[in-house]
XYZ file of C-alpha atoms in Angstrom:
727
model
C 20.576 -35.792 -10.421
C 18.639 -37.309 -7.547
C 16.953 -35.383 -4.755
C 19.228 -36.875 -2.082
C 22.415 -35.885 -3.935
C 21.145 -32.322 -4.423
C 20.161 -32.109 -0.747
C 23.690 -33.070 0.315
C 25.252 -30.536 -2.047
C 22.908 -27.905 -0.624
C 23.952 -28.868 2.897
C 27.631 -28.435 1.973
C 26.892 -24.991 0.518
C 24.918 -23.963 3.628
C 27.746 -25.129 5.896
C 30.238 -23.002 3.950
C 27.847 -20.069 4.292
C 28.036 -20.390 8.083
C 31.838 -20.065 7.902
C 32.115 -16.999 5.635
C 31.573 -13.342 6.671
C 27.869 -12.831 7.320
C 27.634 -9.120 6.527
C 28.668 -7.122 3.491
C 32.252 -5.913 3.245
C 32.657 -2.254 2.304
C 36.250 -2.715 1.138
C 35.644 -5.952 -0.730
C 37.970 -8.868 -0.032
C 40.479 -6.745 1.899
C 38.482 -7.135 5.093
C 38.795 -10.935 4.882
C 42.099 -10.415 6.647
C 40.103 -9.714 9.822
C 38.232 -13.045 9.627
C 36.702 -14.311 11.894
C 36.469 -11.033 13.825
C 35.033 -7.578 13.227
C 33.155 -6.934 10.005
C 34.337 -10.292 8.630
C 32.810 -12.345 11.449
C 30.802 -15.447 10.385
C 27.336 -16.148 11.738
C 28.424 -18.584 14.538
C 30.790 -15.910 15.916
C 28.025 -13.295 15.857
C 25.649 -15.670 17.603
C 28.252 -16.619 20.183
C 28.858 -12.990 21.168
C 25.131 -12.211 21.204
C 25.498 -9.500 18.549
C 22.855 -11.075 16.287
C 20.856 -13.240 18.676
C 17.709 -12.959 16.514
C 19.403 -15.133 13.849
C 19.571 -18.266 16.043
C 16.786 -19.996 14.016
C 19.115 -20.161 10.998
C 21.638 -22.743 12.281
C 18.726 -24.723 13.712
C 17.117 -24.831 10.270
C 20.452 -25.910 8.726
C 20.569 -28.806 11.211
C 17.012 -29.671 10.141
C 18.187 -29.794 6.534
C 21.141 -31.947 7.571
C 18.790 -34.434 9.209
C 16.805 -34.631 5.963
C 19.872 -34.912 3.712
C 22.057 -37.381 5.620
C 19.541 -40.210 5.770
C 19.044 -43.021 3.286
C 16.443 -41.004 1.392
C 15.567 -37.329 1.060
C 12.833 -36.293 3.493
C 10.728 -33.880 1.431
C 8.837 -32.142 4.246
C 11.970 -31.412 6.277
C 13.830 -30.131 3.212
C 10.999 -27.777 2.273
C 10.744 -26.528 5.852
C 14.501 -25.939 6.085
C 14.807 -24.184 2.704
C 11.697 -22.060 3.043
C 12.437 -21.216 6.678
C 16.015 -20.061 5.991
C 14.977 -17.847 3.076
C 12.019 -16.360 4.949
C 13.958 -15.630 8.158
C 16.976 -14.047 6.422
C 14.858 -11.533 4.538
C 12.397 -10.971 7.376
C 15.142 -10.001 9.816
C 17.078 -8.145 7.125
C 14.086 -5.923 6.383
C 13.047 -5.524 10.021
C 16.475 -4.416 11.335
C 18.486 -1.971 9.258
C 21.263 0.574 9.534
C 19.307 2.590 12.120
C 18.259 -0.399 14.178
C 14.664 -1.609 14.271
C 12.700 -0.455 11.196
C 9.380 -2.186 11.915
C 8.116 -0.603 15.109
C 5.402 -3.200 15.617
C 8.222 -5.616 16.519
C 9.513 -3.328 19.294
C 8.163 -5.552 22.148
C 10.656 -8.224 21.024
C 13.433 -6.362 19.167
C 13.433 -2.879 20.705
C 17.104 -3.156 21.741
C 18.348 -4.571 18.422
C 21.547 -2.787 17.316
C 22.018 -1.557 13.724
C 22.483 -4.341 11.168
C 24.444 -3.832 7.919
C 23.734 -5.579 4.640
C 24.095 -9.290 3.958
C 27.447 -10.669 2.836
C 29.008 -13.758 1.271
C 27.979 -16.034 4.120
C 24.321 -15.096 3.779
C 24.549 -15.515 -0.013
C 25.874 -19.071 0.224
C 23.304 -19.939 2.871
C 20.553 -18.712 0.524
C 21.995 -20.879 -2.264
C 21.892 -23.845 0.101
C 18.293 -22.998 1.037
C 17.381 -22.945 -2.653
C 18.934 -26.400 -3.007
C 16.922 -27.669 -0.029
C 13.708 -26.364 -1.608
C 14.504 -27.895 -5.003
C 15.420 -31.260 -3.464
C 12.187 -31.191 -1.466
C 10.108 -30.508 -4.567
C 11.867 -33.301 -6.481
C 11.401 -35.732 -3.565
C 7.667 -35.012 -3.666
C 7.581 -35.961 -7.360
C 7.580 -32.440 -8.732
C 9.456 -31.716 -11.975
C 9.130 -35.459 -12.729
C 11.531 -36.161 -9.887
C 14.458 -34.467 -11.681
C 16.371 -32.517 -9.032
C 18.455 -30.688 -11.670
C 15.338 -29.231 -13.299
C 13.883 -28.445 -9.884
C 17.028 -26.517 -8.896
C 17.103 -24.557 -12.170
C 13.448 -23.546 -11.856
C 13.663 -22.725 -8.150
C 16.947 -20.838 -8.476
C 15.943 -18.822 -11.540
C 12.576 -18.032 -9.978
C 14.320 -16.738 -6.841
C 16.698 -14.573 -8.902
C 13.854 -13.122 -10.944
C 11.893 -12.336 -7.794
C 14.876 -10.635 -6.170
C 16.337 -8.701 -9.103
C 13.307 -8.082 -11.339
C 10.047 -8.283 -9.444
C 11.161 -6.788 -6.109
C 12.795 -3.602 -7.546
C 9.869 -2.936 -9.873
C 7.394 -3.531 -7.068
C 9.300 -1.036 -4.937
C 8.871 1.790 -7.420
C 5.421 0.835 -8.693
C 4.034 0.945 -5.153
C 4.739 4.658 -5.319
C 1.843 4.938 -7.795
C -0.688 4.337 -5.004
C 0.931 6.740 -2.534
C 0.458 10.468 -2.173
C 3.576 11.396 -0.250
C 3.572 8.870 2.607
C -0.194 8.357 2.563
C -1.813 5.342 0.888
C -4.138 6.824 -1.778
C -5.584 4.399 -4.381
C -7.606 7.248 -5.901
C -4.303 8.873 -6.906
C -3.477 5.840 -9.070
C -6.839 6.068 -10.857
C -6.326 9.770 -11.525
C -2.807 9.225 -12.846
C -3.759 6.328 -15.127
C -6.686 8.227 -16.669
C -4.928 11.584 -17.055
C -5.373 13.575 -20.252
C -1.614 13.574 -20.871
C -1.869 9.824 -21.455
C -5.077 9.368 -23.450
C -5.864 12.663 -25.193
C -6.972 12.445 -28.851
C -6.760 16.180 -29.459
C -4.446 15.605 -32.438
C -7.388 14.240 -34.450
C -9.309 17.522 -34.368
C -6.787 20.233 -33.409
C -3.125 21.051 -33.820
C -2.388 19.866 -30.300
C -0.562 16.619 -29.730
C -2.120 13.300 -28.806
C -1.637 11.563 -25.487
C 1.671 9.881 -24.798
C 0.091 6.404 -24.828
C -1.066 6.811 -28.443
C 2.257 8.361 -29.463
C 4.177 5.510 -27.837
C 1.962 2.838 -29.370
C 2.257 4.343 -32.856
C 6.038 4.700 -32.627
C 6.559 1.179 -31.244
C 4.316 -0.451 -33.863
C 5.994 1.343 -36.769
C 9.470 0.635 -35.401
C 8.761 -3.066 -34.870
C 7.112 -3.558 -38.271
C 9.707 -1.664 -40.313
C 12.735 -3.091 -38.486
C 11.378 -6.651 -38.804
C 10.764 -6.145 -42.541
C 14.253 -4.735 -43.136
C 15.821 -7.506 -41.050
C 13.881 -10.100 -43.059
C 15.013 -8.677 -46.388
C 18.638 -8.672 -45.242
C 18.331 -12.263 -44.007
C 16.666 -13.448 -47.229
C 19.415 -11.984 -49.393
C 22.161 -13.241 -47.086
C 20.862 -16.831 -46.816
C 18.729 -17.422 -49.921
C 19.675 -14.653 -52.334
C 22.969 -16.098 -53.554
C 24.666 -12.749 -52.889
C 28.439 -12.633 -52.528
C 28.177 -9.607 -50.261
C 26.999 -11.598 -47.225
C 29.997 -10.554 -45.032
C 29.307 -6.946 -46.001
C 25.634 -7.438 -45.074
C 26.565 -8.695 -41.640
C 29.058 -5.904 -41.026
C 26.672 -3.147 -42.108
C 23.759 -4.532 -40.116
C 25.920 -4.912 -37.006
C 27.060 -1.277 -37.037
C 23.790 0.216 -35.717
C 23.683 -2.497 -33.068
C 27.036 -1.497 -31.582
C 26.467 2.255 -31.441
C 25.122 4.294 -28.536
C 21.649 5.411 -29.682
C 22.136 9.093 -28.932
C 25.224 9.102 -31.178
C 23.085 8.014 -34.140
C 20.627 10.759 -33.213
C 23.455 13.321 -33.276
C 24.568 12.053 -36.693
C 21.015 12.415 -38.002
C 20.912 15.992 -36.740
C 24.219 16.731 -38.477
C 22.710 15.356 -41.688
C 19.089 16.494 -41.565
C 18.902 19.254 -38.969
C 17.931 22.773 -39.959
C 21.594 23.547 -40.727
C 22.505 19.956 -41.552
C 24.616 18.815 -44.479
C 21.766 17.325 -46.532
C 19.381 20.159 -45.619
C 21.898 22.757 -46.761
C 22.573 20.940 -50.040
C 18.841 20.652 -50.800
C 18.422 24.387 -50.172
C 21.422 25.381 -52.287
C 20.769 23.012 -55.187
C 16.966 22.721 -55.343
C 15.732 25.667 -53.219
C 13.902 23.264 -50.888
C 13.178 25.264 -47.711
C 14.919 24.309 -44.500
C 12.679 22.559 -41.963
C 12.747 20.767 -38.627
C 11.118 17.547 -39.831
C 13.820 15.438 -38.170
C 12.538 16.539 -34.753
C 9.454 14.473 -34.014
C 8.031 11.129 -35.066
C 10.042 10.796 -38.340
C 13.398 11.400 -36.681
C 12.760 9.160 -33.676
C 11.377 6.409 -35.926
C 14.411 6.603 -38.219
C 16.837 6.384 -35.303
C 15.003 3.472 -33.686
C 14.771 1.490 -36.927
C 18.524 1.955 -37.397
C 18.993 0.402 -33.958
C 16.388 -2.397 -34.147
C 16.786 -3.730 -37.698
C 20.107 -5.473 -36.866
C 18.467 -7.401 -34.008
C 15.741 -8.586 -36.351
C 18.375 -9.605 -38.908
C 20.339 -11.659 -36.360
C 17.201 -13.517 -35.248
C 15.874 -14.157 -38.759
C 19.280 -15.073 -40.191
C 19.629 -17.891 -37.669
C 16.041 -19.046 -38.234
C 16.454 -19.161 -42.019
C 19.666 -21.177 -41.768
C 17.909 -23.714 -39.541
C 15.019 -24.410 -41.960
C 15.343 -27.851 -43.514
C 15.734 -27.515 -47.320
C 14.098 -30.915 -47.876
C 10.707 -29.400 -47.021
C 11.126 -26.784 -49.724
C 12.437 -29.370 -52.200
C 9.420 -31.563 -51.547
C 7.142 -28.665 -52.451
C 9.186 -27.903 -55.584
C 9.105 -31.579 -56.575
C 5.304 -31.410 -56.531
C 5.467 -28.653 -59.113
C 5.107 -25.573 -56.888
C 6.641 -22.347 -58.150
C 9.251 -20.420 -56.206
C 6.810 -17.917 -54.727
C 4.394 -20.707 -53.770
C 7.222 -22.554 -51.997
C 8.140 -19.398 -50.097
C 4.523 -18.583 -49.189
C 3.454 -22.078 -48.143
C 6.678 -23.508 -46.628
C 9.348 -20.915 -45.796
C 7.125 -18.105 -44.499
C 5.075 -20.241 -42.063
C 8.256 -21.765 -40.609
C 9.608 -18.267 -39.964
C 6.662 -17.293 -37.789
C 8.346 -17.857 -34.391
C 11.397 -15.806 -35.379
C 9.249 -13.078 -36.980
C 7.121 -12.865 -33.861
C 10.227 -12.706 -31.648
C 11.792 -9.977 -33.817
C 8.589 -7.919 -33.823
C 8.094 -8.284 -30.071
C 11.673 -7.321 -29.256
C 11.521 -4.308 -31.578
C 8.200 -3.241 -30.054
C 9.371 -3.555 -26.457
C 12.750 -1.934 -27.105
C 10.999 1.025 -28.736
C 8.817 1.385 -25.656
C 11.856 1.378 -23.379
C 14.049 3.732 -25.436
C 14.363 7.249 -24.118
C 17.694 8.402 -25.604
C 16.408 8.919 -29.152
C 13.085 10.546 -28.133
C 15.030 12.785 -25.760
C 17.347 14.049 -28.522
C 14.987 13.996 -31.526
C 11.489 13.969 -30.025
C 10.769 17.682 -30.115
C 7.059 18.071 -29.357
C 6.443 14.351 -29.883
C 6.295 13.034 -26.317
C 6.362 9.337 -25.446
C 5.984 7.484 -22.172
C 9.701 6.937 -21.609
C 10.588 10.648 -21.793
C 7.635 11.599 -19.583
C 8.792 9.047 -17.011
C 12.351 10.346 -17.191
C 11.332 13.942 -16.552
C 8.895 12.872 -13.835
C 11.868 11.321 -11.989
C 14.786 13.563 -12.953
C 12.910 16.785 -13.668
C 12.178 19.699 -11.382
C 8.817 18.240 -10.267
C 10.291 14.891 -9.120
C 7.012 13.015 -8.989
C 7.803 9.270 -8.565
C 4.094 8.468 -8.209
C 3.333 9.893 -11.655
C 6.377 8.100 -13.107
C 5.226 4.813 -11.587
C 1.720 5.192 -13.043
C 3.157 5.874 -16.511
C 5.401 2.818 -16.090
C 2.286 0.733 -15.414
C 0.870 1.903 -18.744
C 4.083 0.724 -20.427
C 3.624 -2.668 -18.819
C 0.090 -2.919 -20.201
C 1.336 -2.147 -23.734
C 4.108 -4.728 -23.498
C 1.928 -7.501 -22.166
C -0.638 -6.714 -24.838
C 2.038 -7.249 -27.489
C 3.079 -10.471 -25.780
C -0.524 -11.742 -25.876
C -0.897 -10.826 -29.566
C 2.318 -12.707 -30.362
C 1.025 -15.845 -28.626
C -2.302 -15.510 -30.476
C -0.592 -15.209 -33.871
C 1.637 -18.228 -33.303
C -1.202 -20.275 -31.861
C -0.564 -23.951 -31.112
C 1.033 -24.799 -34.456
C 4.311 -26.706 -34.624
C 7.345 -25.202 -36.363
C 9.767 -28.125 -36.195
C 12.456 -28.194 -38.893
C 15.450 -29.858 -37.194
C 14.506 -33.505 -36.641
C 17.793 -35.312 -36.222
C 17.506 -36.957 -39.646
C 20.076 -36.360 -42.365
C 19.323 -33.504 -44.752
C 21.330 -32.998 -47.917
C 18.951 -30.568 -49.580
C 19.718 -27.153 -50.978
C 17.642 -24.156 -49.877
C 15.093 -22.981 -52.401
C 16.143 -19.827 -54.303
C 14.120 -16.673 -53.754
C 11.383 -15.752 -56.214
C 12.700 -13.141 -58.640
C 10.148 -10.512 -57.622
C 10.900 -10.957 -53.933
C 14.645 -10.889 -54.563
C 14.332 -7.656 -56.560
C 12.173 -6.048 -53.838
C 14.606 -7.098 -51.122
C 17.585 -5.744 -53.063
C 15.739 -2.459 -53.748
C 15.331 -1.975 -49.988
C 18.585 -3.458 -48.690
C 21.113 -1.626 -50.857
C 19.724 1.920 -50.282
C 19.488 1.141 -46.569
C 23.112 0.002 -46.562
C 24.184 3.206 -48.312
C 22.215 5.309 -45.835
C 23.720 3.400 -42.906
C 27.198 3.938 -44.353
C 26.573 7.691 -44.614
C 25.359 7.898 -41.011
C 28.395 6.031 -39.726
C 30.657 7.970 -42.004
C 29.500 11.115 -40.205
C 30.283 9.486 -36.845
C 33.707 8.299 -38.026
C 34.699 11.635 -39.564
C 33.349 13.618 -36.613
C 35.986 12.218 -34.294
C 38.870 13.372 -36.489
C 37.877 16.949 -37.321
C 37.863 19.993 -35.097
C 34.078 20.498 -34.981
C 31.784 18.836 -37.512
C 28.728 20.469 -35.958
C 30.028 23.931 -36.853
C 31.521 22.996 -40.203
C 35.175 23.057 -39.111
C 36.403 19.990 -41.032
C 40.152 20.444 -40.519
C 41.851 17.210 -39.454
C 43.002 16.699 -35.854
C 44.018 13.935 -33.412
C 43.204 16.159 -30.451
C 39.957 14.472 -29.396
C 41.373 10.949 -29.388
C 44.495 12.139 -27.573
C 42.395 13.811 -24.893
C 40.392 10.633 -24.350
C 43.061 7.940 -24.753
C 46.471 9.493 -24.140
C 49.202 7.028 -23.134
C 52.524 8.075 -21.584
C 55.692 6.001 -21.281
C 57.542 7.040 -18.147
C 58.956 4.114 -16.200
C 56.320 2.001 -17.892
C 52.990 2.628 -19.544
C 50.655 5.161 -17.899
C 47.079 5.750 -19.091
C 46.621 9.527 -18.925
C 43.542 9.970 -21.103
C 40.363 11.109 -19.386
C 38.318 8.220 -20.866
C 40.470 5.267 -19.794
C 38.840 4.658 -16.414
C 35.314 4.569 -17.830
C 36.357 2.404 -20.812
C 38.141 -0.230 -18.716
C 35.254 -0.379 -16.234
C 32.757 -0.750 -19.095
C 34.749 -3.558 -20.706
C 35.026 -5.389 -17.390
C 31.320 -5.086 -16.597
C 30.288 -6.085 -20.143
C 32.671 -9.070 -20.239
C 31.196 -10.416 -16.994
C 27.537 -9.690 -17.674
C 27.362 -10.957 -21.294
C 28.033 -14.676 -20.667
C 25.867 -14.578 -17.540
C 23.004 -13.089 -19.559
C 23.384 -15.581 -22.415
C 23.726 -18.589 -20.114
C 20.764 -17.732 -17.901
C 18.647 -16.732 -20.911
C 19.264 -19.998 -22.784
C 18.597 -22.046 -19.636
C 15.323 -20.221 -19.051
C 14.338 -20.674 -22.705
C 15.002 -24.411 -22.425
C 12.971 -24.656 -19.218
C 10.051 -22.708 -20.680
C 10.010 -24.437 -24.080
C 10.965 -27.996 -23.139
C 9.869 -28.666 -19.557
C 6.377 -29.035 -18.143
C 5.895 -27.743 -14.608
C 3.512 -25.602 -12.633
C 4.255 -21.913 -12.918
C 5.950 -22.188 -16.313
C 3.928 -19.331 -17.801
C 4.552 -17.221 -14.698
C 8.294 -17.790 -15.100
C 8.099 -16.718 -18.741
C 6.051 -13.670 -17.766
C 8.652 -12.584 -15.206
C 11.489 -12.758 -17.736
C 9.775 -10.010 -19.783
C 9.183 -7.640 -16.875
C 12.516 -5.818 -16.925
C 12.396 -5.361 -20.715
C 8.975 -3.750 -20.475
C 10.140 -0.922 -18.232
C 12.249 2.014 -19.460
C 15.872 1.859 -18.452
C 15.490 4.988 -16.355
C 12.801 3.359 -14.232
C 14.879 0.175 -13.911
C 17.830 2.216 -12.673
C 15.768 4.169 -10.169
C 14.066 0.992 -8.948
C 17.488 -0.586 -8.321
C 18.548 2.482 -6.357
C 15.398 2.303 -4.215
C 15.599 -1.467 -3.657
C 19.344 -1.931 -3.126
C 20.424 1.287 -1.434
C 19.818 -0.071 2.083
C 20.024 -3.494 3.787
C 19.380 -6.368 3.559
C 20.800 -6.321 -0.005
C 22.941 -3.191 -0.312
C 24.669 -2.917 -3.689
C 24.638 0.782 -4.562
C 28.032 2.132 -5.582
C 29.467 -1.279 -6.479
C 30.255 -2.857 -9.838
C 27.957 -5.754 -8.898
C 24.827 -3.621 -9.174
C 25.819 -2.646 -12.727
C 26.386 -6.301 -13.671
C 23.064 -7.418 -12.182
C 21.213 -4.573 -13.882
C 22.637 -5.540 -17.276
C 22.022 -9.268 -16.790
C 18.348 -8.955 -15.909
C 17.718 -5.998 -18.208
C 18.982 -7.902 -21.268
C 17.761 -11.344 -20.208
C 14.592 -11.345 -22.398
C 16.684 -11.303 -25.587
C 18.331 -14.600 -24.712
C 15.007 -16.075 -23.602
C 12.990 -15.059 -26.670
C 15.799 -15.976 -29.072
C 16.222 -19.345 -27.350
C 12.499 -20.075 -27.487
C 12.402 -19.209 -31.200
C 15.371 -21.544 -31.838
C 13.890 -24.375 -29.765
C 10.628 -24.121 -31.711
C 12.542 -25.488 -34.720
C 14.197 -28.416 -32.880
C 12.079 -31.553 -32.682
C 11.341 -32.879 -29.202
C 12.160 -36.353 -30.487
C 15.845 -35.457 -30.128
C 15.321 -34.937 -26.385
C 13.343 -38.156 -26.174
C 15.995 -40.120 -28.059
C 18.669 -38.811 -25.705
C 16.589 -39.761 -22.656
C 15.957 -43.232 -24.136
C 19.715 -43.749 -24.378
C 19.961 -43.050 -20.640
C 21.156 -39.440 -20.759
C 20.159 -37.092 -17.951
C 18.510 -33.722 -18.551
C 21.884 -32.015 -18.078
C 23.604 -34.299 -20.613
C 20.793 -33.782 -23.137
C 21.057 -30.021 -22.742
C 24.834 -30.017 -23.113
C 25.285 -32.555 -25.928
C 22.126 -32.212 -28.007
C 20.335 -28.909 -27.473
C 23.146 -26.373 -27.020
C 25.054 -27.297 -30.224
C 21.855 -26.726 -32.221
C 21.207 -23.371 -30.526
C 24.390 -21.629 -31.593
C 22.583 -18.815 -33.493
C 20.547 -18.022 -30.375
C 23.708 -18.108 -28.245
C 25.460 -15.726 -30.641
C 22.483 -13.355 -30.520
C 22.314 -13.390 -26.732
C 26.078 -12.913 -26.280
C 26.361 -10.161 -28.868
C 23.251 -8.292 -27.756
C 24.046 -8.427 -24.036
C 27.677 -7.353 -24.541
C 26.731 -4.508 -26.849
C 23.938 -3.261 -24.605
C 26.244 -3.356 -21.603
C 28.667 -1.185 -23.604
C 26.064 1.238 -24.962
C 23.299 1.441 -22.336
C 22.842 4.756 -20.589
C 19.285 5.089 -19.294
C 19.379 2.042 -17.004
C 22.707 2.881 -15.391
C 22.925 6.656 -15.328
C 21.709 6.584 -11.717
C 23.842 3.561 -10.747
C 27.354 4.674 -11.680
C 29.715 6.019 -9.052
C 33.081 7.756 -8.936
C 34.790 4.348 -8.670
C 32.650 2.671 -11.340
C 31.856 5.083 -14.176
C 30.763 3.840 -17.609
C 31.610 4.929 -21.143
C 28.112 6.073 -22.094
C 27.750 8.194 -18.977
C 31.117 9.775 -19.727
C 29.949 10.531 -23.291
C 26.705 12.078 -22.043
C 28.754 14.288 -19.735
C 30.910 15.433 -22.659
C 27.789 16.252 -24.708
C 26.344 18.267 -21.828
C 29.658 20.128 -21.565
C 29.480 21.009 -25.274
C 32.394 18.745 -26.256
C 30.510 17.084 -29.109
C 33.603 16.135 -31.095
C 35.203 14.406 -28.081
C 31.969 12.479 -27.514
C 31.892 11.345 -31.157
C 35.583 10.347 -31.032
C 34.965 8.200 -27.944
C 31.910 6.673 -29.633
C 34.035 5.777 -32.659
C 36.478 3.927 -30.412
C 33.570 2.070 -28.752
C 32.167 1.053 -32.139
C 35.492 -0.432 -33.255
C 35.938 -2.317 -29.974
C 32.420 -3.757 -30.041
C 32.643 -4.710 -33.707
C 35.808 -6.694 -33.014
C 34.271 -8.400 -29.980
C 30.998 -9.319 -31.743
C 32.851 -10.811 -34.722
C 35.113 -12.651 -32.296
C 32.103 -14.100 -30.455
C 30.697 -15.421 -33.720
C 34.026 -16.971 -34.728
C 34.480 -18.539 -31.294
C 30.960 -19.938 -30.856
C 30.331 -20.735 -34.526
C 27.007 -21.271 -36.235
C 24.597 -24.131 -36.432
C 24.591 -25.493 -39.962
C 22.525 -28.242 -41.566
C 24.465 -30.438 -43.981
C 23.914 -29.441 -47.628
C 24.788 -30.912 -50.969
C 27.609 -29.377 -52.881
C 26.576 -26.064 -54.341
C 26.702 -27.343 -57.904
C 24.355 -30.280 -57.372
C 20.975 -29.540 -58.906
C 17.741 -30.098 -56.981
C 15.491 -32.966 -58.012
C 13.609 -32.384 -61.242
C 9.799 -32.406 -60.849
C 8.154 -35.339 -62.661
C 4.579 -36.132 -63.456
C 2.884 -39.050 -61.805
C 3.292 -42.177 -63.891
C 6.062 -40.753 -66.059
């Protein structure tokens, strides 16, 4: 796409923005009936009546963009001035004039009489999209992004979205770390960052606990390492182990992924709590004393590994399937043994996926607060401290912000270590050449070790989910009342037939809202994540590392902090979203975005750049290359992004517990409310229904999207026999 064509498309979008309602509509599209008057008035009508006279520069800047776009060539300077000016003026005036009139008193000599101004609406949104197009066309006309306007628009647009929905909300809450009340106090930040609660090492010499930073770091490292190892063993047996139980592997590893984390924690308590099933059996059969070992590091670690191992498996399964067997056959032909082939060929090629799995497990452990809240006991971590600093009796947002900064430091440290481990090596395995090889079989010792870990883990997972499944169909599993009942499911999902179907169950509203939000946010997350991965891994432009850095920001912060930051940033104009379904969708999209990005980068590391170059040589544009060459080879990454984002939208609680409203409640928040009300069995029954729904959707996504496969020989064809030189 050329710069001039993009500039004209941007002009069309900006013109439409001038015709649509300028301000937000409280009743959605119903108020469009009043267009072009009242709350649905477009910008020209508001300017004509003098109601928003301070916005006159906007149509003038649109005319400037028109002058640059309607000529014989795109005028870069005018396009940049129009795009940058529109964006700057919209947000400047939106922040300066709010619901109470003028907010910035230093502007009172010019805007003292400004009336209240509600939030921006569809007209402002389309005008901002047009401004982004002007900026991208201007950059491309100057020779940036190699003159490719499509790449320029993707980078500019994604950068704007990340600034608005990731950086701005986090900045809003993190600024509280340097404030004492309303007073700017940098010394308060220093005191909070160096507090004993964060860095104490008293556990090394006394019975007191260590600081929350050390606890968090220990838990995250163990979770990431163990979950990556388990995921690798599952992937090895599924892809290279010749096991017929591969569908069972995938089903059992997906179960923890599609379960609300606090439900797994409740199942572990039922099993291993002081009066748990296993604890009671050990006492009655072997006289092993009852204990509370499940409350603390062991219990939280066990729950987190149950949740993170499936993610590692999905990443490593796709990476293993993409490795070219001819490389392993070449090593075997030279006389290398199975273990040598695995150590020198297979293992090095898995490094990008291993690093991605470890990093995601590490960061997700940092952000988790549901499991530490239920099972932590005296083992405090940063996420629970932040939660209680915000939602507790003290309500100290400054302390919460300082602890969130410490979480950022840990995450970026892990990111740096990942980059150091991968280095500048190449991990290309998909080259575009034909490959009829068969994957090398696993060494016997490695296969035995993997089986010794995988099968017990599968049995344990089955027991945990058996507890969840049974708990929804008995009166009260927590108190030992195991008599069968349908009462809990009927209470949640009752359906009446009186003059048609009527949903009477108390859980229907939250379930339907959750499905709607998840169905919208999942493809948006996957699409944006894969696009960003392609830009970061395949395109060279200034600010590429900064763009990659910004994609990890939301994943580094606990969901509770993300939710509170969205409340603080989007509760008032110019972008007012609180109480709408849109804020839930945006939160899920940008919260889960790093999974699509990291998975896409790991997949692209195995696809040779020569495929892109060959496509460009044949005259294909960047968009055609992405659609016809890259995306078909990235199906495992697409599956991972779709499945993960849908499941997290269905199961997340910490990021949205502050964002739900009476009109837009979510399933997990409903379940938490039932747990707080003591209705444990109803909560487990609802969770069982969620698990079945998500399992069906995830399997459906995989069937619909498919998998990337490299052509193989027929299974019975033997690999080449090694021969000696000169034989």
